[in-house]
Coordinates of C-alpha atoms and ligand atoms in Angstrom, one line a residue:
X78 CA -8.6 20.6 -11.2
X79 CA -8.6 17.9 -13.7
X80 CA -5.8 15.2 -12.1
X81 CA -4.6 11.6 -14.2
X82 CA -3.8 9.3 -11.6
X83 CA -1.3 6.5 -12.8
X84 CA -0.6 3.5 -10.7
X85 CA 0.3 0.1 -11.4
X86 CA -2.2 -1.6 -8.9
X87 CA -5.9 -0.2 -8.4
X88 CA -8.3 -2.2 -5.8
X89 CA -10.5 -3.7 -6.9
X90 CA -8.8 -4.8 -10.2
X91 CA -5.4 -5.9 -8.8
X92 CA -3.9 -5.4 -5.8
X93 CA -0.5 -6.5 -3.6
X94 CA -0.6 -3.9 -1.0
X95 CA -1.1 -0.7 0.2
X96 CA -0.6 1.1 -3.2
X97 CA -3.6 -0.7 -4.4
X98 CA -5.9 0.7 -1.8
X99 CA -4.9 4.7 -1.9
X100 CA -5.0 4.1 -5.9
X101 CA -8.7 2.7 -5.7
X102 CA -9.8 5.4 -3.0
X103 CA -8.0 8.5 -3.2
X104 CA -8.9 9.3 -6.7
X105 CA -12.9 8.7 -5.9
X106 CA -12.4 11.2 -2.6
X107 CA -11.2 13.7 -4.7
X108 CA -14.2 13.6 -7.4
X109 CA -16.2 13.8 -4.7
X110 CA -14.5 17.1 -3.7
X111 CA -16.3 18.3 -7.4
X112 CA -12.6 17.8 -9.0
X113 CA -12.0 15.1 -11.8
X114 CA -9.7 12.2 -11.3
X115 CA -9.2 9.9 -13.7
X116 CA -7.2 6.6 -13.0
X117 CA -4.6 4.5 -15.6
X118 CA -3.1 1.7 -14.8
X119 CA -1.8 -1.6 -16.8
X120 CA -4.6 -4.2 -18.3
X121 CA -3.4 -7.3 -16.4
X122 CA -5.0 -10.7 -16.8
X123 CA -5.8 -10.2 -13.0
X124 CA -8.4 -7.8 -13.9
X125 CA -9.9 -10.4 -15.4
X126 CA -9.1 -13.0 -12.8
X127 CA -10.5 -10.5 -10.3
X128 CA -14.0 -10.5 -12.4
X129 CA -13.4 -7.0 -14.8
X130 CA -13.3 -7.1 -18.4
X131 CA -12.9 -3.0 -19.6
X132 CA -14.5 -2.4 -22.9
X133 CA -12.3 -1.1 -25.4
X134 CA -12.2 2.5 -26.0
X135 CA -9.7 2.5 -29.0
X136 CA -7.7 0.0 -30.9
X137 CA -4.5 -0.6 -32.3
X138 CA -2.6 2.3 -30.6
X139 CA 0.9 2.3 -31.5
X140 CA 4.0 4.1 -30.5
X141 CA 8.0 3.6 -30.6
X142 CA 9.7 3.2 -27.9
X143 CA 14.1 3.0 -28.5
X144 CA 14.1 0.6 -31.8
X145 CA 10.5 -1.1 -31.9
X146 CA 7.1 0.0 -32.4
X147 CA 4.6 -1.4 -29.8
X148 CA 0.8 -1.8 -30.1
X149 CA -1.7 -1.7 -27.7
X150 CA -5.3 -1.0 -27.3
X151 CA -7.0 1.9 -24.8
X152 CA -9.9 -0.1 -22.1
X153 CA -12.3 2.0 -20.3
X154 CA -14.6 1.8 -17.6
X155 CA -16.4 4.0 -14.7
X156 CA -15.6 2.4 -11.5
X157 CA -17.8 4.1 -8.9
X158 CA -17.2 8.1 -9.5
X159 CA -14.5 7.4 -11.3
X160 CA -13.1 6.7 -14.8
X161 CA -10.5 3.9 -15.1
X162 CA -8.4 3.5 -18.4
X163 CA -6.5 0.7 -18.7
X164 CA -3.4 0.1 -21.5
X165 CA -3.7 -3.6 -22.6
X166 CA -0.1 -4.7 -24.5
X167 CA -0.6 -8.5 -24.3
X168 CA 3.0 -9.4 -24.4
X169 CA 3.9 -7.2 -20.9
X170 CA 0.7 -7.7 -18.8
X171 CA -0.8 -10.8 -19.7
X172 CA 0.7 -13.3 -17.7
X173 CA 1.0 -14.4 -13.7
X174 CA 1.9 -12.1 -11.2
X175 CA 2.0 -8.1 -11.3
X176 CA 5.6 -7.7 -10.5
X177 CA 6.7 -10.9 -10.9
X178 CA 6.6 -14.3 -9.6
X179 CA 7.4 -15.4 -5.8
X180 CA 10.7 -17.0 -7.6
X181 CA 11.7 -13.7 -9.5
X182 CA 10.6 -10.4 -10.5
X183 CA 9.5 -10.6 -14.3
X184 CA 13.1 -9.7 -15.9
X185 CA 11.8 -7.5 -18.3
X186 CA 10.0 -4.6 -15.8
X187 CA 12.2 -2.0 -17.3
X188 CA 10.6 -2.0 -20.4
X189 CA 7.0 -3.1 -19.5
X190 CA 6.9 0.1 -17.0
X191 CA 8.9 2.5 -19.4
X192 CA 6.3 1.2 -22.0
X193 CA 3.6 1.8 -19.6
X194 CA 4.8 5.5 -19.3
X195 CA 5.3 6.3 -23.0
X196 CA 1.7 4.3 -24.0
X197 CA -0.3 7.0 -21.2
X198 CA 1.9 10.3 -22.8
X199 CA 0.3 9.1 -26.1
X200 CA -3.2 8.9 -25.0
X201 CA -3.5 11.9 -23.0
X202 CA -5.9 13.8 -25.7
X203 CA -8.1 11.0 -25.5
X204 CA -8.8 11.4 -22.1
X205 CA -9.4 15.2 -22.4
X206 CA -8.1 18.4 -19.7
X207 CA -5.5 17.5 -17.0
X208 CA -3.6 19.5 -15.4
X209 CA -1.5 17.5 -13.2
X210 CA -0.3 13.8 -13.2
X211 CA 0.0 12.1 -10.2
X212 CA 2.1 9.2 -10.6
X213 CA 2.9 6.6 -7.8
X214 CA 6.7 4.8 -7.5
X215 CA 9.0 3.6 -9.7
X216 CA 6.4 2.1 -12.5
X217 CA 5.8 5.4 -13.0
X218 CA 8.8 7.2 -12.2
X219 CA 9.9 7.7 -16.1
X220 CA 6.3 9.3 -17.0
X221 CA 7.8 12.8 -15.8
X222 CA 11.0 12.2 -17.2
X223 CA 9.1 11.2 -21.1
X224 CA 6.8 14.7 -20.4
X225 CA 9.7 16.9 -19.6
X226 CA 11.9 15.9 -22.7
X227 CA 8.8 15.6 -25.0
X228 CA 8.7 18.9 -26.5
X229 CA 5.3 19.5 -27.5
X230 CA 2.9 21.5 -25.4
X231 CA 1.5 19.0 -23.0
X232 CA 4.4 20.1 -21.3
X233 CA 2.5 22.1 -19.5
X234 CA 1.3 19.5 -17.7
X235 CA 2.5 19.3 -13.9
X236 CA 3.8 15.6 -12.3
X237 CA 3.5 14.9 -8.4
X238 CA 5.5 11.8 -7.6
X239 CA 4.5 9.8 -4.7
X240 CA 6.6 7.5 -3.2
X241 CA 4.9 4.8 -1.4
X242 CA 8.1 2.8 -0.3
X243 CA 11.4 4.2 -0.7
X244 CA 12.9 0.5 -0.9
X245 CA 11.5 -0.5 -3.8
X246 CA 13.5 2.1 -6.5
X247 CA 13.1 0.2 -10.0
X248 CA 16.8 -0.6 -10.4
X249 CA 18.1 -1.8 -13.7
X250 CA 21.2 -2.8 -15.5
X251 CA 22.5 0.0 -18.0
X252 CA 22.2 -1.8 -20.5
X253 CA 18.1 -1.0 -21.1
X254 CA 18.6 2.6 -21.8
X255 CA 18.6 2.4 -25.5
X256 CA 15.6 0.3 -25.2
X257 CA 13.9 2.7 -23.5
X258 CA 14.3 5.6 -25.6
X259 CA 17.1 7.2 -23.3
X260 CA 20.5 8.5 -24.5
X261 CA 23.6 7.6 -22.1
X262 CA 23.9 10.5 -20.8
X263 CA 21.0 10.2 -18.7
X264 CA 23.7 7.7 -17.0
X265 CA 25.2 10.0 -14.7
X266 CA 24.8 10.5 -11.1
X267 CA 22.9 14.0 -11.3
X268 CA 20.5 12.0 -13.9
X269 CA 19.7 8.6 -13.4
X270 CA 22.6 6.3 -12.5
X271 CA 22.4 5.0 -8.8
X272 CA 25.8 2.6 -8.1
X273 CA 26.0 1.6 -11.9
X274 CA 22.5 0.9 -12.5
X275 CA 19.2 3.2 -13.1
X276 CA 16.8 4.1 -11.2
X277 CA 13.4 4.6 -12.2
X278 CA 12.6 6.1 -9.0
X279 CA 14.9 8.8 -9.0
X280 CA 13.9 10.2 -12.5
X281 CA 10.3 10.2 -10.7
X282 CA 12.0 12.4 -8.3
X283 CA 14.0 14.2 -10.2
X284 CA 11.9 15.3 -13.0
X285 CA 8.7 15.6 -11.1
X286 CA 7.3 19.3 -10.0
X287 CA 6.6 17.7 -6.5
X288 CA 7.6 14.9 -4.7
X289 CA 5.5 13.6 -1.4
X290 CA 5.3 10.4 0.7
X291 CA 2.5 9.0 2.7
X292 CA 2.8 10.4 5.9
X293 CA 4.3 13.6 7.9
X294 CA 6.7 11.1 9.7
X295 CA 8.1 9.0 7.0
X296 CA 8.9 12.6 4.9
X297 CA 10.7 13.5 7.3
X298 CA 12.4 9.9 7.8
X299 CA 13.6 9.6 4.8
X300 CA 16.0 12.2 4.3
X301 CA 18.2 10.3 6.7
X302 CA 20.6 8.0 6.0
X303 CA 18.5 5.1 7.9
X304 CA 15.9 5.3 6.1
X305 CA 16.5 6.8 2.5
X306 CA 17.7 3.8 1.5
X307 CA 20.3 5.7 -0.4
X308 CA 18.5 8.6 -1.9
X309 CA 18.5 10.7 1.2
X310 CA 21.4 13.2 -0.5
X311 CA 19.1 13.7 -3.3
X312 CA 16.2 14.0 -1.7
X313 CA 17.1 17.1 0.3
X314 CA 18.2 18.4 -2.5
X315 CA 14.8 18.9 -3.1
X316 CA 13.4 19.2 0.9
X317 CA 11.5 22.1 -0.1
X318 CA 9.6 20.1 -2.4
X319 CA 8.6 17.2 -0.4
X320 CA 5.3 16.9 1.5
X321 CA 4.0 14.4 3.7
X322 CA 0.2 13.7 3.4
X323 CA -0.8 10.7 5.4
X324 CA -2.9 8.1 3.5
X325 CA -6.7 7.5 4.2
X326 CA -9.0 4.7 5.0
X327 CA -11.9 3.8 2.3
X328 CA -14.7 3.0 5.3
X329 CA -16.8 1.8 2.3
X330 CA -14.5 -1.5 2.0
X331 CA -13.4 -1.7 5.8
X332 CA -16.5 -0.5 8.5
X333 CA -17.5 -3.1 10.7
X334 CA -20.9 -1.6 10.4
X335 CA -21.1 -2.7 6.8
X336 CA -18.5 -5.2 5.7
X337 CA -20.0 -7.7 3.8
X338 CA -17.4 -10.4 4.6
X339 CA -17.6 -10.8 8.2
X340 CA -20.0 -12.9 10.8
X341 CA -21.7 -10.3 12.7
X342 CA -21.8 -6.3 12.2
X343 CA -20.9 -4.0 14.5
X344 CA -20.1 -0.2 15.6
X345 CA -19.0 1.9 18.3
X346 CA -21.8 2.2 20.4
X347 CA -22.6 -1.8 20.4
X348 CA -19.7 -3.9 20.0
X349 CA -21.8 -6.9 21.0
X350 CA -21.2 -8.8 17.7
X351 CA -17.7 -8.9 17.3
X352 CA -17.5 -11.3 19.6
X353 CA -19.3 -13.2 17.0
X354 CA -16.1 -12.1 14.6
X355 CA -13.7 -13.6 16.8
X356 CA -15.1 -17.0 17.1
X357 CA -15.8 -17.6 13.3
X358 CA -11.8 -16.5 12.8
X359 CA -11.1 -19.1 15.4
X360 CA -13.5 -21.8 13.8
X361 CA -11.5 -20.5 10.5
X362 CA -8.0 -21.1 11.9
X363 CA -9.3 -24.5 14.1
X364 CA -8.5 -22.8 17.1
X365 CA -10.7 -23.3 20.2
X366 CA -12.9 -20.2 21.3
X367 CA -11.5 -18.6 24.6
X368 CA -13.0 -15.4 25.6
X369 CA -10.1 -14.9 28.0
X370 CA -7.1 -15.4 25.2
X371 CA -6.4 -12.3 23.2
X372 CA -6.7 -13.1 19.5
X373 CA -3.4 -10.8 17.9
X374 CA -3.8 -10.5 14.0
X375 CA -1.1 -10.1 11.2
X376 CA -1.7 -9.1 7.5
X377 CA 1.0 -8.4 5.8
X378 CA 3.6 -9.0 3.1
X379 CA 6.1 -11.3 4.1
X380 CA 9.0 -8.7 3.5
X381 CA 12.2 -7.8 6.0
X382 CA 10.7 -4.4 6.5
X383 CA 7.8 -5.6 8.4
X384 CA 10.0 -6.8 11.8
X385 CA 8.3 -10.8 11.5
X386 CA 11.6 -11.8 12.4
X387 CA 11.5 -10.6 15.7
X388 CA 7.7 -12.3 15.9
X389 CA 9.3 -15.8 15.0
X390 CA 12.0 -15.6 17.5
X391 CA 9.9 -14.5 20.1
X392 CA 6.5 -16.6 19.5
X393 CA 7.4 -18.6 22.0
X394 CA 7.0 -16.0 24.9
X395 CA 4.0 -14.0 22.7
X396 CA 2.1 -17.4 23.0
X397 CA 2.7 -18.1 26.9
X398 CA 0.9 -14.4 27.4
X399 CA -2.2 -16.6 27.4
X400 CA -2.5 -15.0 23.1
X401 CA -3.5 -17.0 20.2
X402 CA -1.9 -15.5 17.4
X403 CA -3.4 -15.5 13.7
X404 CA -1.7 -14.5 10.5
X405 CA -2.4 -14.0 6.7
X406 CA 0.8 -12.9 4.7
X407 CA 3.1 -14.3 1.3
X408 CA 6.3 -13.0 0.9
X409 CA 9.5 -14.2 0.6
X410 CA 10.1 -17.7 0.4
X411 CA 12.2 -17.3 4.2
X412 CA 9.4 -15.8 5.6
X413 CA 6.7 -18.5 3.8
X414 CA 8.8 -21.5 5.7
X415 CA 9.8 -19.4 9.1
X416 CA 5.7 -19.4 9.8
X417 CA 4.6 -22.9 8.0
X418 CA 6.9 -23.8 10.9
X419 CA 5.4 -22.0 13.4
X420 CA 2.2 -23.5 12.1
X421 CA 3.3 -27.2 12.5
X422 CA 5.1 -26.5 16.0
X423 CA 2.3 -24.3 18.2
X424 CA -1.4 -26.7 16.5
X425 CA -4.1 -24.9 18.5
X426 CA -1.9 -21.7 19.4
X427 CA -1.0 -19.9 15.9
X428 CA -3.2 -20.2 13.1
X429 CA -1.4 -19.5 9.3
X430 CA -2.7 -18.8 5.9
X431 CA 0.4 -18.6 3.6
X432 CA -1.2 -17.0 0.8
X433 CA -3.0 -13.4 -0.3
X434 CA -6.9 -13.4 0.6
X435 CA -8.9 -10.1 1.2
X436 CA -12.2 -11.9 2.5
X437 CA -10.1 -13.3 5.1
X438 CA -8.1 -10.1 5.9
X439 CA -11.6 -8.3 7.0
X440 CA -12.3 -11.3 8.9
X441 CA -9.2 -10.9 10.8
X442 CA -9.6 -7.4 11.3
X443 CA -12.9 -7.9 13.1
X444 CA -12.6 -11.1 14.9
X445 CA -9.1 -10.3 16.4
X446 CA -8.6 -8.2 19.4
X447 CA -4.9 -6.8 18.8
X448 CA -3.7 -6.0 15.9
X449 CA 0.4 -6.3 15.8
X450 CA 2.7 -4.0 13.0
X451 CA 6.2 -4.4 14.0
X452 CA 7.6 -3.0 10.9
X453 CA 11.2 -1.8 11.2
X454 CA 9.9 0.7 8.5
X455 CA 6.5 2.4 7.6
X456 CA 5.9 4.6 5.2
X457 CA 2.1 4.9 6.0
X458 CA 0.6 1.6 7.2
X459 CA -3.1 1.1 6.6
X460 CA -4.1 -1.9 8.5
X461 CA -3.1 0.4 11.7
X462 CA -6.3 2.4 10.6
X463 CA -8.6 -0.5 9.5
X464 CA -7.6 -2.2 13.0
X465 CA -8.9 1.2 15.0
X466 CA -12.3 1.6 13.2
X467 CA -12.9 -2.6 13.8
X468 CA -12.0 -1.8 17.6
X469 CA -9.3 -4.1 17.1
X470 CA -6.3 -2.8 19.2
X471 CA -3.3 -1.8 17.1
X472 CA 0.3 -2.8 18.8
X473 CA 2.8 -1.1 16.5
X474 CA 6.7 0.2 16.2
X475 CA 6.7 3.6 16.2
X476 CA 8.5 4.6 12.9
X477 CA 6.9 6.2 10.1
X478 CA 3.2 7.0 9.4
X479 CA 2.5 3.9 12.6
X480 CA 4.0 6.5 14.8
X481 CA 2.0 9.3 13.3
X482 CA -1.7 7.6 13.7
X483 CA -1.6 5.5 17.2
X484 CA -1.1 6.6 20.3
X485 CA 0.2 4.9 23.6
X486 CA -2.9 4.1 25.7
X487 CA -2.5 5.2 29.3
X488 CA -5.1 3.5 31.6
X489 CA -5.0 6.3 34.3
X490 CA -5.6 8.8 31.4
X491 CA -7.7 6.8 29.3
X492 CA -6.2 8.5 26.7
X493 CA -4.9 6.7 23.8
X494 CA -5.7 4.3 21.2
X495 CA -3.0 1.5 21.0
X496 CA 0.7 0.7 21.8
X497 CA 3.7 1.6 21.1
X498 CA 7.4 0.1 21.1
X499 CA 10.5 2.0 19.9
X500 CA 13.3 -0.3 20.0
X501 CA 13.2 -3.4 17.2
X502 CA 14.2 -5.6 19.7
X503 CA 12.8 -9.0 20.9
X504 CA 12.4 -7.9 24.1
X505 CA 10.6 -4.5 23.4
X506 CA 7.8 -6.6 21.5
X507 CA 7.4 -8.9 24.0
X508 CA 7.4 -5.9 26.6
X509 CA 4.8 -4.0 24.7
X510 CA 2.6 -7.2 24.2
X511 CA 2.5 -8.2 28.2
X512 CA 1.5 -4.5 28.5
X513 CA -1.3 -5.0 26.2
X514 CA -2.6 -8.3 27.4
X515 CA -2.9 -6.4 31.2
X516 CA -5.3 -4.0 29.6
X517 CA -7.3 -6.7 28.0
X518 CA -8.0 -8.7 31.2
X519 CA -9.6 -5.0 32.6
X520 CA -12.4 -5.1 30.5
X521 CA -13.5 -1.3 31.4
X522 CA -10.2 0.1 30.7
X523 CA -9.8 -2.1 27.0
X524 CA -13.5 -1.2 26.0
X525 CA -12.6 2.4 26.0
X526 CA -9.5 2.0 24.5
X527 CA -11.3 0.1 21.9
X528 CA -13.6 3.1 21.9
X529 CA -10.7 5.9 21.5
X530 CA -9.8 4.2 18.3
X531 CA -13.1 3.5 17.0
X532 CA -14.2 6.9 16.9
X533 CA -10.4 8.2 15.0
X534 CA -11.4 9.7 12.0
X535 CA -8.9 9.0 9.0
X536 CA -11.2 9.4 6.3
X537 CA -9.7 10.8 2.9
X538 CA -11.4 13.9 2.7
X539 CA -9.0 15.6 4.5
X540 CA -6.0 14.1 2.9
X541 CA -7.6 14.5 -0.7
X542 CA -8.2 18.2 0.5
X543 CA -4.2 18.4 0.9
X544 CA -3.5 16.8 -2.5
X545 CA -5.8 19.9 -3.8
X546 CA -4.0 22.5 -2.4
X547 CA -0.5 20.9 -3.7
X548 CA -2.1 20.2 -6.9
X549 CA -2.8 23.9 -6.9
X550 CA 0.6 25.3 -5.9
X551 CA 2.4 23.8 -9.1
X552 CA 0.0 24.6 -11.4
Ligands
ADP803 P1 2.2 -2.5 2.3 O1 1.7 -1.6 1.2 O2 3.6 -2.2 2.7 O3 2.0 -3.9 1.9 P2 0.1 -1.4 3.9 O4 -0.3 -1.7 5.4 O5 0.2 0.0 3.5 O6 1.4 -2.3 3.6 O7 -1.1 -2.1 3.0 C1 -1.3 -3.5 3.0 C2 -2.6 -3.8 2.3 O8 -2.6 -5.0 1.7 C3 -3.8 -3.8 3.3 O9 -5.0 -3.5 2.7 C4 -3.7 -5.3 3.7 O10 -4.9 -5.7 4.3 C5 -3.4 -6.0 2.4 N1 -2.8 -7.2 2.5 C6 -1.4 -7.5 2.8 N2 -1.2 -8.8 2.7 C7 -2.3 -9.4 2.4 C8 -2.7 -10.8 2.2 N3 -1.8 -11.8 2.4 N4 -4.0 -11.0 1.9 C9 -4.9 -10.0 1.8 N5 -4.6 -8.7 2.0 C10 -3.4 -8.4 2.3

């Protein structure tokens, strides 16, 4: 199959979460399943902050999009297997922040990601075959929409849309669709109007040929009203459509065997040196070394979804379990301030890094002992995953793809590779946590749970495998 992967964030040229990572990995599992995946995503002057500078493949491209003509220029390079094109329109992409700014998103986003759509439709032939475009949430939600009304034959071409989160739907005032080549009748509710505005997301769902989310769980989830954040009527409108196909790890960027950004390597027969990993993350975070105090790591967006607010009221009693607590994040501004606090209040019990730092996220993986994911939602999770292969035990809610991947650890058993809580509740965490801490201080009983997640296998072959066979089906 010959695939054109569209995302609007690609480790290791610019990343804010999770979407980043499947973008950078998935695509490179599935060349190596002998199929060709080539990637597109926008030239932002993070690329070049992040050390890439794409050659450029073709100048001067141009096309219209409602009353203007745009220009932009085609950037290529081979990143590992895989090709990476990049559309570089200085005026959308070449300024701070992906989205926007922690202040604001950027307030033009309908256009620059309708643009982004329409530029890729118009380079297609210069990038050769494909049979199917897999694009990922709203920044690409209009590319199926611009295929399907585009009448000449690359038609033929199939769309998968993924939907990575279903809270973040590209809503926009009305008032863009001339601007972005649309006629007002795609303002109706069986098109794209959602509550007065649009939606980029829904025309991704609407106008794909499949629609899937990144786990079995979470497409199941989300055709309820708790968790479809509005589109769960639409969405079973199409159930038969929908497939849930959990997300993979990329054990090249996060093995504890190999990771080049950590103080001592380690694997699942000798976990000698991650002891070694836990006291340079203390010496990082100016917390004494105490072999006897479990280290719990967060790294995460600062963002409602992920529960944090239920950390904050509760560090009090997560501290007095004898736990040091370390966290990287950036977010919203509520969150920033609600752990700078924390910070300032608990010197020498919770260590914070308000900003977004992947050296430091590997060392946290390795040199913590618990990993915590509260999330009130989860569409996948991946630090869940990186957290098992480090042998760092994952303590998560069980909603979504968390649910899906760990396990409740019973000591009589031995079976199990973290813990679970199911109410979002204060108490539950604090439950859960006192429950983990126990199984620390047994040092038997939390080396093999240690072990049990260590030797989970979430690599992306498989996953990339079920892409295939989806791929396949519409074709
Ligand atoms: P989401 O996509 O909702 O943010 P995921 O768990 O799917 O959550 O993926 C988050 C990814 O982003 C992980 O690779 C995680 O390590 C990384 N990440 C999140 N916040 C930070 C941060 N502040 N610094 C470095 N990496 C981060």
């Amino acid at each position: 199959m010959n695939i054109l992967f569209v995302s609007s964030e690609v480790f290791p040229f610019a990343k804010t979460g999770g979407l980043a990572d499947v973008s950078g990995a998935l695509p490179d599992a599935l060349n190596s399943l002998k199929h060709k995946c080539s990637i597109i995503m926008p030239m932002y002057r993070k690329v070049m902050e992040n050390g890439f500078y794409p050659p450029v493949l073709k100048k001067n491209l141009k096309i219209s999009l409602g009353q203007r003509e745009y220009i932009f220029d085609l950037l290529f390079l081979k990143h590992r297997n895989t090709d990476v094109y990049f559309i570089d329109n200085k005026e959308f992409f070449n300024r701070d922040g992906l989205y926007g700014t922690p202040e604001a998103d950027h307030p033009d986003n309908a256009l620059r990601f309708a643009f982004f759509a329409k530029a890729i439709l118009s380079v297609l032939n210069d990038i050769g075959k494909i049979d199917v475009i897999h694009c990922n949430d709203w920044q690409s939600g209009l590319l199926p929409l611009y295929l399907k009304i585009n009448k000449d034959p690359i038609t033929k071409i199939k769309t998968v849309f993924t939907i990575h989160n279903m809270a973040y739907q590209g809503l926009f005032g009305p008032d863009v669709i001339p601007s972005i080549g649309l006629t007002w009748d795609f303002l109706t509710m069986d098109k794209l109007e959602f509550y007065g505005k649009i939606s980029y997301m829904k025309a991704g769902i609407i106008y794909s040929d499949a629609v899937t989310t990144v786990s079995k769980g979470y497409a199941k989830e989300i055709l309820t009203s708790e968790f479809g954040c509005g589109l769960d009527g639409l969405l079973q409108t199409r159930a038969s459509s929908i497939y849930g196909i959990l997300n993979g790890v990329d054990y090249s960027e996060w093995n504890p065997k190999t990771d080049i950004y950590i103080a001592g390597k380690y694997n699942e027969k000798d976990l000698t040196e991650k002891v070694e990993c836990k006291k340079n993350l203390l010496r990082l975070f100016k917390l004494p070394f105490d072999d006897k105090k479990p280290v719990i790591g967060l790294i995460t967006r600062l963002a409602a979804q992920k529960g944090l607010d239920l950390v904050a009221e509760r560090i009090e009693d997560i501290l007095s379990l004898n736990t040091y607590l370390v966290l990287l994040g950036t977010g919203d501004e509520k969150y920033n301030n609600m752990f700078k606090n924390i910070a300032e209040k608990y010197k020498g019990k919770a260590g914070i890094k308000i900003g977004f730092d992947n050296a430091l996220a590997h060392q946290i993986e390795a040199g913590s002992d618990m990993f915590l994911m509260p999330s009130r939602y989860e569409p996948c999770g991946l630090n869940q995953m990186y957290s098992l292969k480090y042998g760092t035990v994952p303590v998560v809610r069980a909603t979504g793809g968390l649910d899906d991947t760990i396990s409740d650890f019973n000591p009589a058993t031995k079976k199990g590779n973290g813990f679970k809580f199911s109410e979002a509740s204060g108490d539950a965490l604090v439950a859960v946590l006192k429950r983990a801490v126990e199984v620390y201080k047994n040092n038997k009983n939390w080396k093999v749970l240690q072990q049990n997640g260590m030797n989970c296998d979430f690599s992306w072959e498989n996953s990339a495998k079920e892409y295939i066979e989806l791929y396949k089906k519409i074709s």
